[in-house]
Amino acid sequence: MAAQDGGKSEVGVNSSPALKPKDWVLLSLRLVAFFATTAATIVMALNKQTNTVVVATVGNTPVKAAVTAKFQQTPAFVFFVVANGMASFHNCLMIVVELFGHKIDCNGLRLAIIAILDMMTVAMTSAGDGAATFMAEVGKNGNSHARWNKICDKFHAYCDRGNGALIASFIGLLILLIINVMSISKLLKPKHTTYIGVP
Amino acid sequence: MITKTWKMIFTLLLRLLALTATLAATLVMVTAHDSTEVMHFTFKAKYSYEPAFKYFVVAEAIASGYSLIVLFLSSKNSFSRLVMILDMVVAMLLISSVSAAMAVAYVGKKGNIHAGWLPICGEVAKFCNQATGALISGLLAAIMYLLLLIYSLHDTAYWMS
């Protein structure tokens, strides 16, 4: 609001187009988190493996059936893909706003909105990760008490790719947590320089 | 000053609700067990037979201990930033544990036909019902913590701007 008149000199000196070093740290962390969550989404979304098993033998020819393992068969993995997809979208949006949207201030609530959105993304990603990890654990070890057999011994590649996606997502979650803590500390620290127009 | 008291009361209330919910979730899940005889073997169900439920119990226990400590610490202001960050970590723990337990409970209830996993809720209905109750309580606790976080953020931001 007061950006164009009055406080122009303050704007030019402090919160200008050139980002401060701390902003570069935040920006690069967001970039890494973006890559991690996008990698997790893509690897899990393309996770599919087909095995052919011999079901019966008719005369001399074996009857084969194709058994497929896809991520859509497990609701937890679907949620994982959705959560990581939304996290990558959020990271992308935050990077764009950070680089090109310095004029957008929303009545001074900009930092609060960023912190709240970051928090919601952390919540969603942690939920997706938790669900997918434990479903992967059941797939890997089975559950003898419930008579659920493990599937990782038959579908090695599916399990390996799932593990990779999970690791990428955990890295993304850790970095998102750090980013969130940084956003919150930015919010809580009293700012003297970037509030435009304050004499 | 009056609004500050209302704010403190609201936060305290949220924390108390979260404490009750986490405590209830832990206790109900720990005491859930059932066993049936199917054909010639005994089918037992307890929370410790499934790692996701163990994680759920541990996370809820940590969260209730934390809520109890912070309830008593609530009056001091010097810890407020540390409390906010710890709140976030505990909220994340709660959310991921509820999500993990719900994922496994869904397989227990509906099965997963592609993996050849049969649902178990038909056989051990008492365990399933108690686990469902614990999960609902855990979900409420996670929502309380999220509300607490958003409220304290909004409060601080509104104050600052």
mmCIF file of C-alpha atoms in Angstrom, chain A residues 73-76 79 108-109 112 115-116 119 122-123 126-128 130-131 134-135 137-139 143 145-149 151 173 177 180-181 184 187-188 190 195, chain B residues 41 43-44 49-52 55 81 84-85 88-89 92 95-96 99-100 103-104 106-108 112 114-120 146 149-150 153 156-157 160-161:
data_model
loop_
_atom_site.group_PDB
_atom_site.id
_atom_site.type_symbol
_atom_site.label_atom_id
_atom_site.label_comp_id
_atom_site.label_asym_id
_atom_site.label_seq_id
_atom_site.Cartn_x
_atom_site.Cartn_y
_atom_site.Cartn_z
ATOM 1 C CA GLN A 73 -4.168 -50.971 -5.064
ATOM 2 C CA THR A 74 -3.214 -49.576 -1.688
ATOM 3 C CA PRO A 75 -5.151 -46.510 -0.476
ATOM 4 C CA ALA A 76 -2.199 -45.444 1.674
ATOM 5 C CA PHE A 79 -2.752 -40.776 -0.325
ATOM 6 C CA GLY A 108 0.846 -7.597 6.757
ATOM 7 C CA LEU A 109 -0.402 -11.146 7.123
ATOM 8 C CA ALA A 112 1.519 -15.600 8.851
ATOM 9 C CA ALA A 115 3.759 -20.044 8.023
ATOM 10 C CA ILE A 116 0.247 -21.507 8.223
ATOM 11 C CA MET A 119 2.406 -26.014 8.592
ATOM 12 C CA VAL A 122 4.059 -30.478 6.873
ATOM 13 C CA ALA A 123 0.964 -32.025 8.456
ATOM 14 C CA SER A 126 3.801 -36.393 7.532
ATOM 15 C CA ALA A 127 0.426 -38.144 7.372
ATOM 16 C CA GLY A 128 1.167 -39.478 3.888
ATOM 17 C CA GLY A 130 3.427 -42.353 8.048
ATOM 18 C CA ALA A 131 0.701 -44.274 6.273
ATOM 19 C CA PHE A 134 3.682 -48.733 7.695
ATOM 20 C CA MET A 135 1.883 -50.184 4.692
ATOM 21 C CA GLU A 137 6.372 -52.469 6.373
ATOM 22 C CA VAL A 138 3.387 -54.831 6.254
ATOM 23 C CA GLY A 139 4.192 -55.599 2.635
ATOM 24 C CA ASN A 143 1.870 -60.061 9.611
ATOM 25 C CA HIS A 145 -0.903 -62.980 13.380
ATOM 26 C CA ALA A 146 -3.311 -61.689 10.789
ATOM 27 C CA ARG A 147 -2.194 -64.253 8.195
ATOM 28 C CA TRP A 148 -1.042 -61.569 5.783
ATOM 29 C CA ASN A 149 1.785 -62.769 3.587
ATOM 30 C CA ILE A 151 4.724 -59.482 -1.013
ATOM 31 C CA LEU A 173 9.544 -33.743 5.049
ATOM 32 C CA LEU A 177 10.048 -29.007 8.840
ATOM 33 C CA ASN A 180 8.538 -24.259 8.681
ATOM 34 C CA VAL A 181 10.594 -23.532 11.779
ATOM 35 C CA ILE A 184 7.733 -19.294 12.154
ATOM 36 C CA LEU A 187 7.112 -14.423 11.921
ATOM 37 C CA LEU A 188 7.911 -14.163 15.607
ATOM 38 C CA PRO A 190 10.114 -8.311 15.509
ATOM 39 C CA TYR A 195 7.721 -3.119 7.149
ATOM 40 C CA PHE B 41 -6.127 -72.424 15.654
ATOM 41 C CA PHE B 43 -6.768 -66.153 16.341
ATOM 42 C CA LYS B 44 -5.484 -63.508 18.754
ATOM 43 C CA TYR B 49 1.118 -57.607 16.998
ATOM 44 C CA GLU B 50 1.235 -54.751 14.519
ATOM 45 C CA PRO B 51 4.062 -52.184 14.378
ATOM 46 C CA ALA B 52 1.746 -49.398 13.219
ATOM 47 C CA TYR B 55 3.884 -46.612 16.948
ATOM 48 C CA ARG B 81 8.743 -20.032 21.210
ATOM 49 C CA MET B 84 5.420 -23.524 19.768
ATOM 50 C CA ILE B 85 8.152 -25.476 18.036
ATOM 51 C CA MET B 88 4.641 -28.539 15.966
ATOM 52 C CA VAL B 89 6.873 -31.577 16.376
ATOM 53 C CA MET B 92 3.494 -33.963 13.348
ATOM 54 C CA ILE B 95 -0.715 -36.902 12.701
ATOM 55 C CA SER B 96 1.685 -39.438 11.248
ATOM 56 C CA SER B 99 -2.457 -41.876 9.652
ATOM 57 C CA ALA B 100 -0.291 -45.007 9.864
ATOM 58 C CA ALA B 103 -3.934 -47.214 6.961
ATOM 59 C CA VAL B 104 -3.361 -50.576 8.618
ATOM 60 C CA TYR B 106 -8.330 -50.061 6.780
ATOM 61 C CA VAL B 107 -6.578 -53.189 5.549
ATOM 62 C CA GLY B 108 -7.785 -54.998 8.653
ATOM 63 C CA ASN B 112 -6.536 -56.007 0.276
ATOM 64 C CA HIS B 114 -4.661 -57.762 -4.633
ATOM 65 C CA ALA B 115 -2.164 -58.771 -1.991
ATOM 66 C CA GLY B 116 -4.265 -61.652 -0.765
ATOM 67 C CA TRP B 117 -4.801 -60.102 2.657
ATOM 68 C CA LEU B 118 -8.122 -61.031 4.212
ATOM 69 C CA PRO B 119 -9.931 -58.663 6.568
ATOM 70 C CA ILE B 120 -9.732 -59.682 10.209
ATOM 71 C CA LEU B 146 -3.437 -28.395 14.785
ATOM 72 C CA LEU B 149 -0.846 -24.355 16.494
ATOM 73 C CA ILE B 150 -2.907 -22.288 14.083
ATOM 74 C CA LEU B 153 0.330 -18.495 15.174
ATOM 75 C CA THR B 156 1.139 -13.878 17.516
ATOM 76 C CA ALA B 157 0.836 -12.623 13.957
ATOM 77 C CA MET B 160 2.724 -8.211 15.626
ATOM 78 C CA SER B 161 1.243 -6.551 12.564
#
